[in-house]
Backbone as numpy.savetxt, mean C-alpha at the origin, in Angstrom:
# Nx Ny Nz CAx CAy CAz Cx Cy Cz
-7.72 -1.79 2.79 -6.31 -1.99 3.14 -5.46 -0.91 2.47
-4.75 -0.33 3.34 -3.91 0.84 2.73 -2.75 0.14 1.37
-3.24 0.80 0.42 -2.40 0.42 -0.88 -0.89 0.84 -1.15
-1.01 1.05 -2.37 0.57 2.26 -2.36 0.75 3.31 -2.45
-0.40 4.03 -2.77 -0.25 5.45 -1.96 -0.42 5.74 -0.53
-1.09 4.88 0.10 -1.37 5.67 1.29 0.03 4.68 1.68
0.46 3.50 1.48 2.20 3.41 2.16 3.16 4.38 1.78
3.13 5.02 0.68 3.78 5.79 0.30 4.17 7.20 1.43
2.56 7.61 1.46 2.58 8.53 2.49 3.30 8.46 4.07
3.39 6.66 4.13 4.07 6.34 5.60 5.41 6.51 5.55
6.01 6.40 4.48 7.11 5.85 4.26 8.09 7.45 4.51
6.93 8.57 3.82 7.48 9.47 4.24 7.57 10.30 5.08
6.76 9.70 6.07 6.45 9.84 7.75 7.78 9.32 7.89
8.27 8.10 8.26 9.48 7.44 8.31 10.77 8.39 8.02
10.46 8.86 6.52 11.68 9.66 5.86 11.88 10.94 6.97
10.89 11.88 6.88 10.95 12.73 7.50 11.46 13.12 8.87
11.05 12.32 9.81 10.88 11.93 11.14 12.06 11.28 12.21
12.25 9.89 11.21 12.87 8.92 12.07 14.58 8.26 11.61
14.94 9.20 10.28 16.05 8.94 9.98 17.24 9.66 10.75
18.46 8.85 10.44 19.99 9.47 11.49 19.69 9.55 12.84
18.76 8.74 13.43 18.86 8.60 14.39 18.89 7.04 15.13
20.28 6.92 16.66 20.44 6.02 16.70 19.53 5.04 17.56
18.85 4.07 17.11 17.91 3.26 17.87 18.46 2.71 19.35
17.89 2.94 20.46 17.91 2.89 21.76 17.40 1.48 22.59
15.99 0.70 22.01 15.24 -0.18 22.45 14.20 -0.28 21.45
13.83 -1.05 21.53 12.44 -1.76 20.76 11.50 -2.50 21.52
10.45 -1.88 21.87 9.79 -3.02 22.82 8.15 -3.53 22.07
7.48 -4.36 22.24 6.57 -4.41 21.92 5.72 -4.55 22.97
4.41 -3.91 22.48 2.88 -3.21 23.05 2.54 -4.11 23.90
0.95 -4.07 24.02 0.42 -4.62 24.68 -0.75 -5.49 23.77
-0.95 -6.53 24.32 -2.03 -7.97 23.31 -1.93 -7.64 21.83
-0.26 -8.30 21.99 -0.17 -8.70 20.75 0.21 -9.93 20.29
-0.60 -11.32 20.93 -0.04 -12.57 20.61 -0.85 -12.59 18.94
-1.65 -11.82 18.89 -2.45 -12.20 17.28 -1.32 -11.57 16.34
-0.44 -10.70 16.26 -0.36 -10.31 15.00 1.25 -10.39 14.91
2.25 -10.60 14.35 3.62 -10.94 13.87 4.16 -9.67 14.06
4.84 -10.14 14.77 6.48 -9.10 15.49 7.35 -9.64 15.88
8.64 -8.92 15.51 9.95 -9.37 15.67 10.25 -10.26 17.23
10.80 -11.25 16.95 11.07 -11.72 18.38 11.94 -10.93 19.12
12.32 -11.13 20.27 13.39 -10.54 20.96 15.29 -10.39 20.18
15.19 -11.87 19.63 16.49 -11.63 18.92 16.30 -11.02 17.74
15.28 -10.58 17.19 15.29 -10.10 16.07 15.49 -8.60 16.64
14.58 -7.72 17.31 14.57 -6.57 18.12 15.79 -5.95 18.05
16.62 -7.07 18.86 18.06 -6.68 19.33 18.84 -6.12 18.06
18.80 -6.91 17.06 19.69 -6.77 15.89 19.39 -4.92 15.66
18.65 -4.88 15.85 18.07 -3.27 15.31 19.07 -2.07 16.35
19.27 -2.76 17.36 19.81 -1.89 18.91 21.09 -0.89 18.07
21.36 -0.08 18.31 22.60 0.32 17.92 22.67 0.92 16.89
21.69 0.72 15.86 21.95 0.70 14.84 20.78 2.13 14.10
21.33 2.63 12.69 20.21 3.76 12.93 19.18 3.52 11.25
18.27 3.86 11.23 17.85 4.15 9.55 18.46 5.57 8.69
18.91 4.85 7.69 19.79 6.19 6.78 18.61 6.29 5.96
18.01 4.96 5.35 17.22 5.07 4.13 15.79 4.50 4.51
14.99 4.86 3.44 13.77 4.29 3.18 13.35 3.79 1.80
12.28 2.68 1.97 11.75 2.31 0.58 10.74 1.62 0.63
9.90 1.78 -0.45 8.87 1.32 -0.68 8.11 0.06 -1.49
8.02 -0.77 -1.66 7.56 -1.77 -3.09 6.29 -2.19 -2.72
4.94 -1.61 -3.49 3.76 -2.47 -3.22 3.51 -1.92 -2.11
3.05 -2.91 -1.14 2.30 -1.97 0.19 3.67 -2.69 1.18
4.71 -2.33 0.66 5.68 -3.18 1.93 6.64 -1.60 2.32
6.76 -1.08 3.00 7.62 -0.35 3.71 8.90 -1.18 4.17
10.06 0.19 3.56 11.59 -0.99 4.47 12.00 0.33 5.28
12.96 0.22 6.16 13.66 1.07 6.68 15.02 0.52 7.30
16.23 1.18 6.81 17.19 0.48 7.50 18.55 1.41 6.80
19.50 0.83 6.83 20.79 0.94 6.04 21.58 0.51 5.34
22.85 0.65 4.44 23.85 -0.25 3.57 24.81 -1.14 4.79
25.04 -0.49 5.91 25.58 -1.84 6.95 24.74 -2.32 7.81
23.53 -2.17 8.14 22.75 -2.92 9.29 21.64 -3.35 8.74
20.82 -4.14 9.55 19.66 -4.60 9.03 18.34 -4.11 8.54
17.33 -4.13 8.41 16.15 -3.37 7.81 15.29 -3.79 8.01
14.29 -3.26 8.59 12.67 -3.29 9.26 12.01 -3.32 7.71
10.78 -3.67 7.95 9.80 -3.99 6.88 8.52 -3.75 7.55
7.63 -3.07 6.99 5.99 -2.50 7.49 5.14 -3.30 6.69
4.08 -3.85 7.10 2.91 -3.67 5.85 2.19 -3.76 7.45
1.07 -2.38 6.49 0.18 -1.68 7.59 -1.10 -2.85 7.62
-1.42 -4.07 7.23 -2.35 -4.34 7.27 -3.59 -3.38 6.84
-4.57 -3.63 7.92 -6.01 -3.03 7.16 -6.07 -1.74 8.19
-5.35 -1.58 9.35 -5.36 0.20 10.13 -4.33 0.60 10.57
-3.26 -0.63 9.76 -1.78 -0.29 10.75 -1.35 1.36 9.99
-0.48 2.35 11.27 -0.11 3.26 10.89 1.24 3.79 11.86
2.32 4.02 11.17 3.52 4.31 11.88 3.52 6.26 12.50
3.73 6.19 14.01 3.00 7.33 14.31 4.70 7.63 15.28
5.34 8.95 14.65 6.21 9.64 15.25 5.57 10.45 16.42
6.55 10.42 17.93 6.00 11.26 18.81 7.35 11.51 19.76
7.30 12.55 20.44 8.81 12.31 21.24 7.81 12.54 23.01
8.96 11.72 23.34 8.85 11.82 25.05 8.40 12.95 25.59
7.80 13.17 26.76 7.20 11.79 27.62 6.03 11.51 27.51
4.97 12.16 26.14 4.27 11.72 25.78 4.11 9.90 25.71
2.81 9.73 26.20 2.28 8.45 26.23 2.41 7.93 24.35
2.82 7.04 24.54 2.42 5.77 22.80 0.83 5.94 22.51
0.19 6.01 21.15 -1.16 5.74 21.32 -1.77 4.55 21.71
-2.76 4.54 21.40 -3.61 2.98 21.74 -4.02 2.21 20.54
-3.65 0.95 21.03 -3.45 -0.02 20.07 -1.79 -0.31 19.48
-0.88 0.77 20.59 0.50 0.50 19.61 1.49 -0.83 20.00
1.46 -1.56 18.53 2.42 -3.27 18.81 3.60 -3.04 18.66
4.56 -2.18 18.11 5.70 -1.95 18.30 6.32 -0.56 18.91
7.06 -0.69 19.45 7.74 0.86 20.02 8.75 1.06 19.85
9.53 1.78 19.07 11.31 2.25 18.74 11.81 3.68 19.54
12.53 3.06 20.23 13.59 4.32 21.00 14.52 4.81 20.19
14.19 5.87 19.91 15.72 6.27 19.32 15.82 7.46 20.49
17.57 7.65 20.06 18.34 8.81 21.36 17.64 9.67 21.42
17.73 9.96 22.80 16.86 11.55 22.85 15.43 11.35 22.68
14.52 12.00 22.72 13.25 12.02 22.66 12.71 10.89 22.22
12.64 11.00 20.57 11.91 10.63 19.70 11.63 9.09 19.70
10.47 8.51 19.51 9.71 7.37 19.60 9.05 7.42 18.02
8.88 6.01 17.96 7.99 5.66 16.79 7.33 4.58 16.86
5.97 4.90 17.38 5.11 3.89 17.35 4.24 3.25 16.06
4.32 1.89 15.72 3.38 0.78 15.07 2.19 0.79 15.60
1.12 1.81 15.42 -0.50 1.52 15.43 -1.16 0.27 14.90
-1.66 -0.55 15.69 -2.08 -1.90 14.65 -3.62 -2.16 15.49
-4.41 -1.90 15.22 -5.88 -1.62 16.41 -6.08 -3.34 16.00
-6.32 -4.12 14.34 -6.54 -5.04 13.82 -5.43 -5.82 13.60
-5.44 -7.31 13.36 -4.30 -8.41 13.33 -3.70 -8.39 12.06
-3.93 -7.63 10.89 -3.54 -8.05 9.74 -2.15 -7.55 9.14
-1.74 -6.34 10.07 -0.34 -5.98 9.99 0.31 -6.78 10.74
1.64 -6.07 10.13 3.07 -7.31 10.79 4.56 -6.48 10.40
5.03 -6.56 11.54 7.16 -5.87 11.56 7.65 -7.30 11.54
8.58 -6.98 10.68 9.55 -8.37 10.48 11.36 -7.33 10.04
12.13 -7.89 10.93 13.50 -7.71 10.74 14.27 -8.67 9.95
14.71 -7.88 8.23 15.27 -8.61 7.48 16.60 -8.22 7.12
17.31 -8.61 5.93 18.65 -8.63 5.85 19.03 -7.58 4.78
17.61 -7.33 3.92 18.10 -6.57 3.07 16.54 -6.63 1.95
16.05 -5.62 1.89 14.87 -5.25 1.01 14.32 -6.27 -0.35
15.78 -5.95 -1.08 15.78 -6.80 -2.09 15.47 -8.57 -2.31
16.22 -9.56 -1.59 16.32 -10.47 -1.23 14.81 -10.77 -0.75
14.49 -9.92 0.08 12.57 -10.07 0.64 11.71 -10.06 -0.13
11.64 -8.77 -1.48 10.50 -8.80 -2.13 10.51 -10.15 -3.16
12.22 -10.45 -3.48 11.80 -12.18 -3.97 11.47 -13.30 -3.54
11.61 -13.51 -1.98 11.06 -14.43 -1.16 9.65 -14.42 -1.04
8.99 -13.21 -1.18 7.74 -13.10 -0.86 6.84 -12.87 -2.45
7.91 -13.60 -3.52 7.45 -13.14 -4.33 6.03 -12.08 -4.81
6.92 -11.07 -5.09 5.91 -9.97 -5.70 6.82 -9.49 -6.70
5.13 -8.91 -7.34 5.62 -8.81 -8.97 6.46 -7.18 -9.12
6.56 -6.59 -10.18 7.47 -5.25 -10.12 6.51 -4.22 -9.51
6.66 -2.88 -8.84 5.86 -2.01 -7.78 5.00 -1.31 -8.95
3.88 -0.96 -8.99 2.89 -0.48 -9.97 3.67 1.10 -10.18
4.20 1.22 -9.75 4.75 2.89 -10.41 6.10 2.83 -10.84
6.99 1.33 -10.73 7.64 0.83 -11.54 7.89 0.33 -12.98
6.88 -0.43 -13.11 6.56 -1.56 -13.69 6.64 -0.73 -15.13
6.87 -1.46 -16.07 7.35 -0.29 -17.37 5.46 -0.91 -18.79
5.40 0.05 -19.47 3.86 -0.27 -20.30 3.83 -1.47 -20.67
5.79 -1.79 -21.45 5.71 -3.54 -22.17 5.41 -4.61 -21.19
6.23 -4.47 -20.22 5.77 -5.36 -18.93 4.30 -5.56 -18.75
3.78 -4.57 -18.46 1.95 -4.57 -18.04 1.02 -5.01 -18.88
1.47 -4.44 -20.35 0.71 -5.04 -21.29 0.71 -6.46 -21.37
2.13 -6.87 -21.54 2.48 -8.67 -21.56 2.16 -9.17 -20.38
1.88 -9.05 -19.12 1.60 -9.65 -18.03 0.09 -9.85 -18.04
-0.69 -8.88 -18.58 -2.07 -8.38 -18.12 -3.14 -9.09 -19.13
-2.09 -9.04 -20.42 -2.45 -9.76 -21.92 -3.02 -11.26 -21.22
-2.15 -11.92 -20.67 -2.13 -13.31 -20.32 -2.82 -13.85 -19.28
-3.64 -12.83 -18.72 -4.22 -13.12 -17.30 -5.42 -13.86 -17.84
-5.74 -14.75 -17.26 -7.04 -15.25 -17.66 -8.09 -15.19 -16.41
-8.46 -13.59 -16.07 -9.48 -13.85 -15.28 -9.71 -11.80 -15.31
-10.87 -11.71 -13.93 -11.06 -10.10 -14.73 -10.35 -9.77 -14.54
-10.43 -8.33 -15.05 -9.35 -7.16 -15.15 -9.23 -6.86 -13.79
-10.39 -6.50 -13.04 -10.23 -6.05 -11.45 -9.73 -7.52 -10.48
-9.96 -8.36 -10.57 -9.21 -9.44 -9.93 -7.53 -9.89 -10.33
-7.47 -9.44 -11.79 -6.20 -9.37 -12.44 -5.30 -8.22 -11.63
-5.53 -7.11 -11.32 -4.97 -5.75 -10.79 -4.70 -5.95 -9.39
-5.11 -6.95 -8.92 -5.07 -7.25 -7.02 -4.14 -8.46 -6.94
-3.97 -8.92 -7.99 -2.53 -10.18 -7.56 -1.50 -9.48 -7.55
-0.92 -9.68 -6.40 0.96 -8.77 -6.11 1.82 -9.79 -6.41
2.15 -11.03 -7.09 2.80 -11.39 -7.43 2.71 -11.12 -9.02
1.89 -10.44 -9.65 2.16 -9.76 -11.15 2.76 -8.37 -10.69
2.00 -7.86 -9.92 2.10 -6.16 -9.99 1.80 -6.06 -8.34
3.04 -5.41 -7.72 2.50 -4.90 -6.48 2.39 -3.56 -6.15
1.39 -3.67 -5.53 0.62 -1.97 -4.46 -0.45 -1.77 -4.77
-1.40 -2.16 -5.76 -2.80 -1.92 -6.13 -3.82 -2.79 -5.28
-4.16 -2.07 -4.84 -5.37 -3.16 -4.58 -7.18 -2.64 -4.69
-7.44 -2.67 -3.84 -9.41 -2.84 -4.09 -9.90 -1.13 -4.45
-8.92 -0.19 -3.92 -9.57 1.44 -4.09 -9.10 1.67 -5.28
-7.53 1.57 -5.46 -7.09 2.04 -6.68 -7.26 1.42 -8.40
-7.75 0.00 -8.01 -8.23 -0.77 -9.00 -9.33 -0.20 -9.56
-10.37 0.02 -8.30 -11.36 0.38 -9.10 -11.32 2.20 -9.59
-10.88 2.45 -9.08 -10.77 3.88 -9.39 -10.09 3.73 -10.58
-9.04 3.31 -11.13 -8.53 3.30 -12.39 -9.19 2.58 -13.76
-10.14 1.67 -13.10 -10.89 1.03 -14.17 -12.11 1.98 -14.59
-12.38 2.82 -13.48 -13.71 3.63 -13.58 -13.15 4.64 -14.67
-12.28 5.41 -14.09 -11.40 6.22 -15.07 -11.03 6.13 -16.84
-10.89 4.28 -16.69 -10.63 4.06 -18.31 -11.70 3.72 -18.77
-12.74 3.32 -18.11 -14.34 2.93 -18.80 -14.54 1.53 -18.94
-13.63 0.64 -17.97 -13.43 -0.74 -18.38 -14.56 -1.16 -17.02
-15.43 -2.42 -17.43 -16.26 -2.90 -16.67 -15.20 -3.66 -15.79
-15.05 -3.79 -14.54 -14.17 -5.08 -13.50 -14.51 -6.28 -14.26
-15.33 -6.98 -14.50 -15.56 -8.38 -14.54 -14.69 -8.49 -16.28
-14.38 -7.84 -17.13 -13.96 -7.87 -18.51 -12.74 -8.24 -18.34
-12.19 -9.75 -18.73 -11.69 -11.02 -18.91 -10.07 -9.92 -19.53
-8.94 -9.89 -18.45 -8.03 -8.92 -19.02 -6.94 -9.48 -20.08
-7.24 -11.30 -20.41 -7.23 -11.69 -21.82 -7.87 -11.36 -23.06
-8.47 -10.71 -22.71 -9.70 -10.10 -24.14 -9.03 -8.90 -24.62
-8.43 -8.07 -23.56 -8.35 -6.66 -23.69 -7.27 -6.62 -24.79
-7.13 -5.74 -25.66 -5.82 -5.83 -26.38 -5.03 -4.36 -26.12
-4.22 -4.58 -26.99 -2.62 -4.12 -26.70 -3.51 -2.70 -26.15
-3.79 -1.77 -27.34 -4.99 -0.36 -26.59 -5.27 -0.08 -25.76
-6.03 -1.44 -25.34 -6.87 -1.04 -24.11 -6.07 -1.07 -22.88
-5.35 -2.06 -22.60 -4.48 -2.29 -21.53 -3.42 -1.00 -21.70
-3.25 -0.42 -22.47 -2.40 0.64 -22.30 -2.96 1.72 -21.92
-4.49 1.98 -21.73 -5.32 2.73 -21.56 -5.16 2.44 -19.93
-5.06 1.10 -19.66 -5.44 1.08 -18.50 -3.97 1.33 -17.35
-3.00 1.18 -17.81 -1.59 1.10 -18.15 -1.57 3.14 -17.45
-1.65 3.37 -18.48 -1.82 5.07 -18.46 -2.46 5.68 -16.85
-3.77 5.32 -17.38 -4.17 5.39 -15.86 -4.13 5.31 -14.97
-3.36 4.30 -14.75 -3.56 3.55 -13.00 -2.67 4.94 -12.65
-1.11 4.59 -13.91 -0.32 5.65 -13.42 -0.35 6.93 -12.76
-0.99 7.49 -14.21 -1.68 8.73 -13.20 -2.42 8.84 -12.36
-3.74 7.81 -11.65 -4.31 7.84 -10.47 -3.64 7.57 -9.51
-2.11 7.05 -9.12 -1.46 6.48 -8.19 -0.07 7.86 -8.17
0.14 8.38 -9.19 0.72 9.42 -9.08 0.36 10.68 -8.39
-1.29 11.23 -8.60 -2.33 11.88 -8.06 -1.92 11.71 -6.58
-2.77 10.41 -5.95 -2.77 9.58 -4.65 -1.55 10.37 -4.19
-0.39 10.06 -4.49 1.14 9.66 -4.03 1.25 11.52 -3.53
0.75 12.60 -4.46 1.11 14.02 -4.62 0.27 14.35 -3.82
-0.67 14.29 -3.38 -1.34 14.77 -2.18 -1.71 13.71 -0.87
-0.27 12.72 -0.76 -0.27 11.81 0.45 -1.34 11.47 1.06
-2.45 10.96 0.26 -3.22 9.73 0.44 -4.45 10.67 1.02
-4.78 11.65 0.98 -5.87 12.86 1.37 -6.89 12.85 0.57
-7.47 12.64 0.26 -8.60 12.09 -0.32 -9.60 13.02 -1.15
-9.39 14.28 0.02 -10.52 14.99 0.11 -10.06 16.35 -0.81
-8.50 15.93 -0.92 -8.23 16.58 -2.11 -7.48 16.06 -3.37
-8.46 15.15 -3.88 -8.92 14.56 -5.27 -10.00 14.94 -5.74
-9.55 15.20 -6.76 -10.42 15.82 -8.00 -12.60 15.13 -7.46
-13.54 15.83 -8.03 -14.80 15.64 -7.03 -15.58 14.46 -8.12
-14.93 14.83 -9.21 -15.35 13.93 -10.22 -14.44 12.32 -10.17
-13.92 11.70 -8.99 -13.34 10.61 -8.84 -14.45 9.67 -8.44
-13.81 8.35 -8.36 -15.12 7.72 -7.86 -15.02 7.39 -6.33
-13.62 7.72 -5.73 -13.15 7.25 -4.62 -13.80 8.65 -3.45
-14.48 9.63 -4.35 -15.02 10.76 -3.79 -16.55 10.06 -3.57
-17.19 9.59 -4.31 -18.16 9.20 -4.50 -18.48 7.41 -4.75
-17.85 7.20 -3.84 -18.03 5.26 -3.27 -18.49 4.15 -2.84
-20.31 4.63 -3.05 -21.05 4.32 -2.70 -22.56 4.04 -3.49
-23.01 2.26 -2.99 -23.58 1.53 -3.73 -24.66 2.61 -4.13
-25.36 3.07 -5.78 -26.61 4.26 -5.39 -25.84 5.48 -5.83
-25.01 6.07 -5.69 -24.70 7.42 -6.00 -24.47 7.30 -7.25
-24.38 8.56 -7.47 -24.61 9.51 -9.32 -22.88 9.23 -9.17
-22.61 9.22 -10.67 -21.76 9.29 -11.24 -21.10 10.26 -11.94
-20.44 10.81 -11.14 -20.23 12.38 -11.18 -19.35 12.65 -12.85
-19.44 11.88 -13.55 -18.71 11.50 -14.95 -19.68 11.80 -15.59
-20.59 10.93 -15.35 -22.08 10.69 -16.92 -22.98 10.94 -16.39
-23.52 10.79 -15.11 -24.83 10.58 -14.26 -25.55 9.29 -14.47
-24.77 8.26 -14.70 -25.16 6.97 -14.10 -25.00 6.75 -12.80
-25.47 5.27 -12.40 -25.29 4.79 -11.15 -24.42 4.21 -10.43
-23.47 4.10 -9.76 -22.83 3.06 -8.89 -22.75 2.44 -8.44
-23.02 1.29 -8.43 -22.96 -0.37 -8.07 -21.91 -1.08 -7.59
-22.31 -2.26 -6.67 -21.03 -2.65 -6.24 -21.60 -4.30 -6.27
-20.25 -4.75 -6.92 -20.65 -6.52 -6.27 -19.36 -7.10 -6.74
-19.55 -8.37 -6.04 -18.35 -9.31 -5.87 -17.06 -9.56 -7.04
-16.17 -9.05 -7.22 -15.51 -9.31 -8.60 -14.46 -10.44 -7.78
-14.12 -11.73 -8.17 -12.89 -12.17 -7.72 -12.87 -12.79 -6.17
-13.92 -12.60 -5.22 -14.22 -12.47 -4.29 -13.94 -11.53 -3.17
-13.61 -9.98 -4.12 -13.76 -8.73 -3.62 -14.70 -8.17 -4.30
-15.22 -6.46 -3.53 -16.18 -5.96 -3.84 -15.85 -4.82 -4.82
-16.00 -5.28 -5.82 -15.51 -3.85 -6.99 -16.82 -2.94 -7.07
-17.07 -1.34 -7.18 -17.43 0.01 -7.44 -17.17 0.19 -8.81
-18.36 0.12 -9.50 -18.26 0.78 -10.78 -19.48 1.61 -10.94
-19.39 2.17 -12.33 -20.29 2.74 -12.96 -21.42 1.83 -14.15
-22.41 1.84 -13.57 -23.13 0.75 -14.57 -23.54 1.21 -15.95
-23.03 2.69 -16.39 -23.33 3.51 -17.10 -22.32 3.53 -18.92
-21.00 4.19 -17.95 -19.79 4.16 -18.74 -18.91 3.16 -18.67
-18.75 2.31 -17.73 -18.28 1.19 -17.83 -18.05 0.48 -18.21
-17.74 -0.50 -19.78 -18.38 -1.77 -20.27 -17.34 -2.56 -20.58
């Protein structure tokens, strides 16, 4: 599931692309009774009206303005917001479609059900309804430490609840735990003030990395583990092995080597 870097990277698809311009129609795709989209009266509210701004918290995309309403993204597990101008065809699989004047279109790629557009009132007000915790490139060391101190379960199942901390989830978790040498399953009540700041440190800079080369993978460093992600491969760190099994009832990637 795209985390907060790779929303990050959408968001500035969005920025780039689809701002100051005034929205025309909104229609939605084709077979999409599975996955959540704005009803018709919601649609409408958008008519007229243009995106000045963008923002990000966790894996939630907003887009909107200080007088009109504001769209909200989460890409699910392939959703991807894809700028194109007329009379080019929409791609396939697209559940939402935005007219803005003149050319330009912006299609909601959603091939899978797990994304969803919802028209809200205002960014803020949402991320407390939906309670989530502060955005991981927010979130300040005292915060993380005191939140993370208190978790009573692992560290890698601790890092995937978005009502502590949102935008991390299953790549960047483990990539940041691999990074600090912390085993996933190690109880992130055990860890003390140190270590969690170790881990604190990290994420940062692995999500800062992510964020600076917009979610590209292939240019991250070769010694990552997100280069090398697979159950069996060398560990381009120590030359241990890589293993994968259930942490939390996700599949955490570590090193069975440096890890502990």
């Amino acid at each position: 599931m795209p985390e907060l870097p790779e929303n990050e990277a959408q968001r500035l698809v969005l920025e780039r692309e689809c701002l100051n311009r005034t929205i025309e129609a909104v229609e939605l795709g084709d077979n999409v009774s599975y996955i959540e989209l704005p009803g018709d009266n919601e649609r409408a509210r958008l008519i007229g009206h243009q995106f000045t701004e963008t923002r990000r918290h966790g894996k939630n995309i907003f887009a909107g303005s200080k007088t009109g309403p504001w769209m909200t993204v989460h890409l699910g597990m392939t959703g991807r917001l894809i700028p194109y101008d007329a009379p080019d065809d929409p791609p396939d699989h697209t559940k939402l479609l935005i007219h803005f004047k003149g050319d330009r279109r912006l299609a909601f790629r959603c091939p899978r059900k797990l994304g969803h557009v919802r028209v809200i009132d205002d960014p803020d007000s949402y991320i407390k309804q939906e309670e989530l915790g502060p955005d991981a490139l927010s979130i300040i060391e005292d915060q993380f430490v005191e939140t993370f101190g208190k978790t009573r379960s692992a560290i890698k199942a601790a890092l995937l609840k978005q009502d502590k901390m949102a935008g991390v989830g299953n790549l960047w978790s483990d990539e940041t735990l691999f990074q600090s040498g912390f085993h996933p399953e190690v109880r992130a009540d055990q860890l003390g003030k140190e270590q969690l700041t170790k881990i604190f440190d990290i994420m940062q800079t692995v999500l800062e990395s992510v964020v600076k080369v917009e979610a590209h993978y292939k240019d991250l460093p070769d010694d990552w583990l997100i280069r090398h992600r697979k159950d069996g491969a060398e560990c381009r760190r120590c030359g241990g092995t890589i293993r994968n099994k259930k942490v939390g009832g996700r599949t955490a990637y570590f090193c069975e080597k440096h890890q502990k």
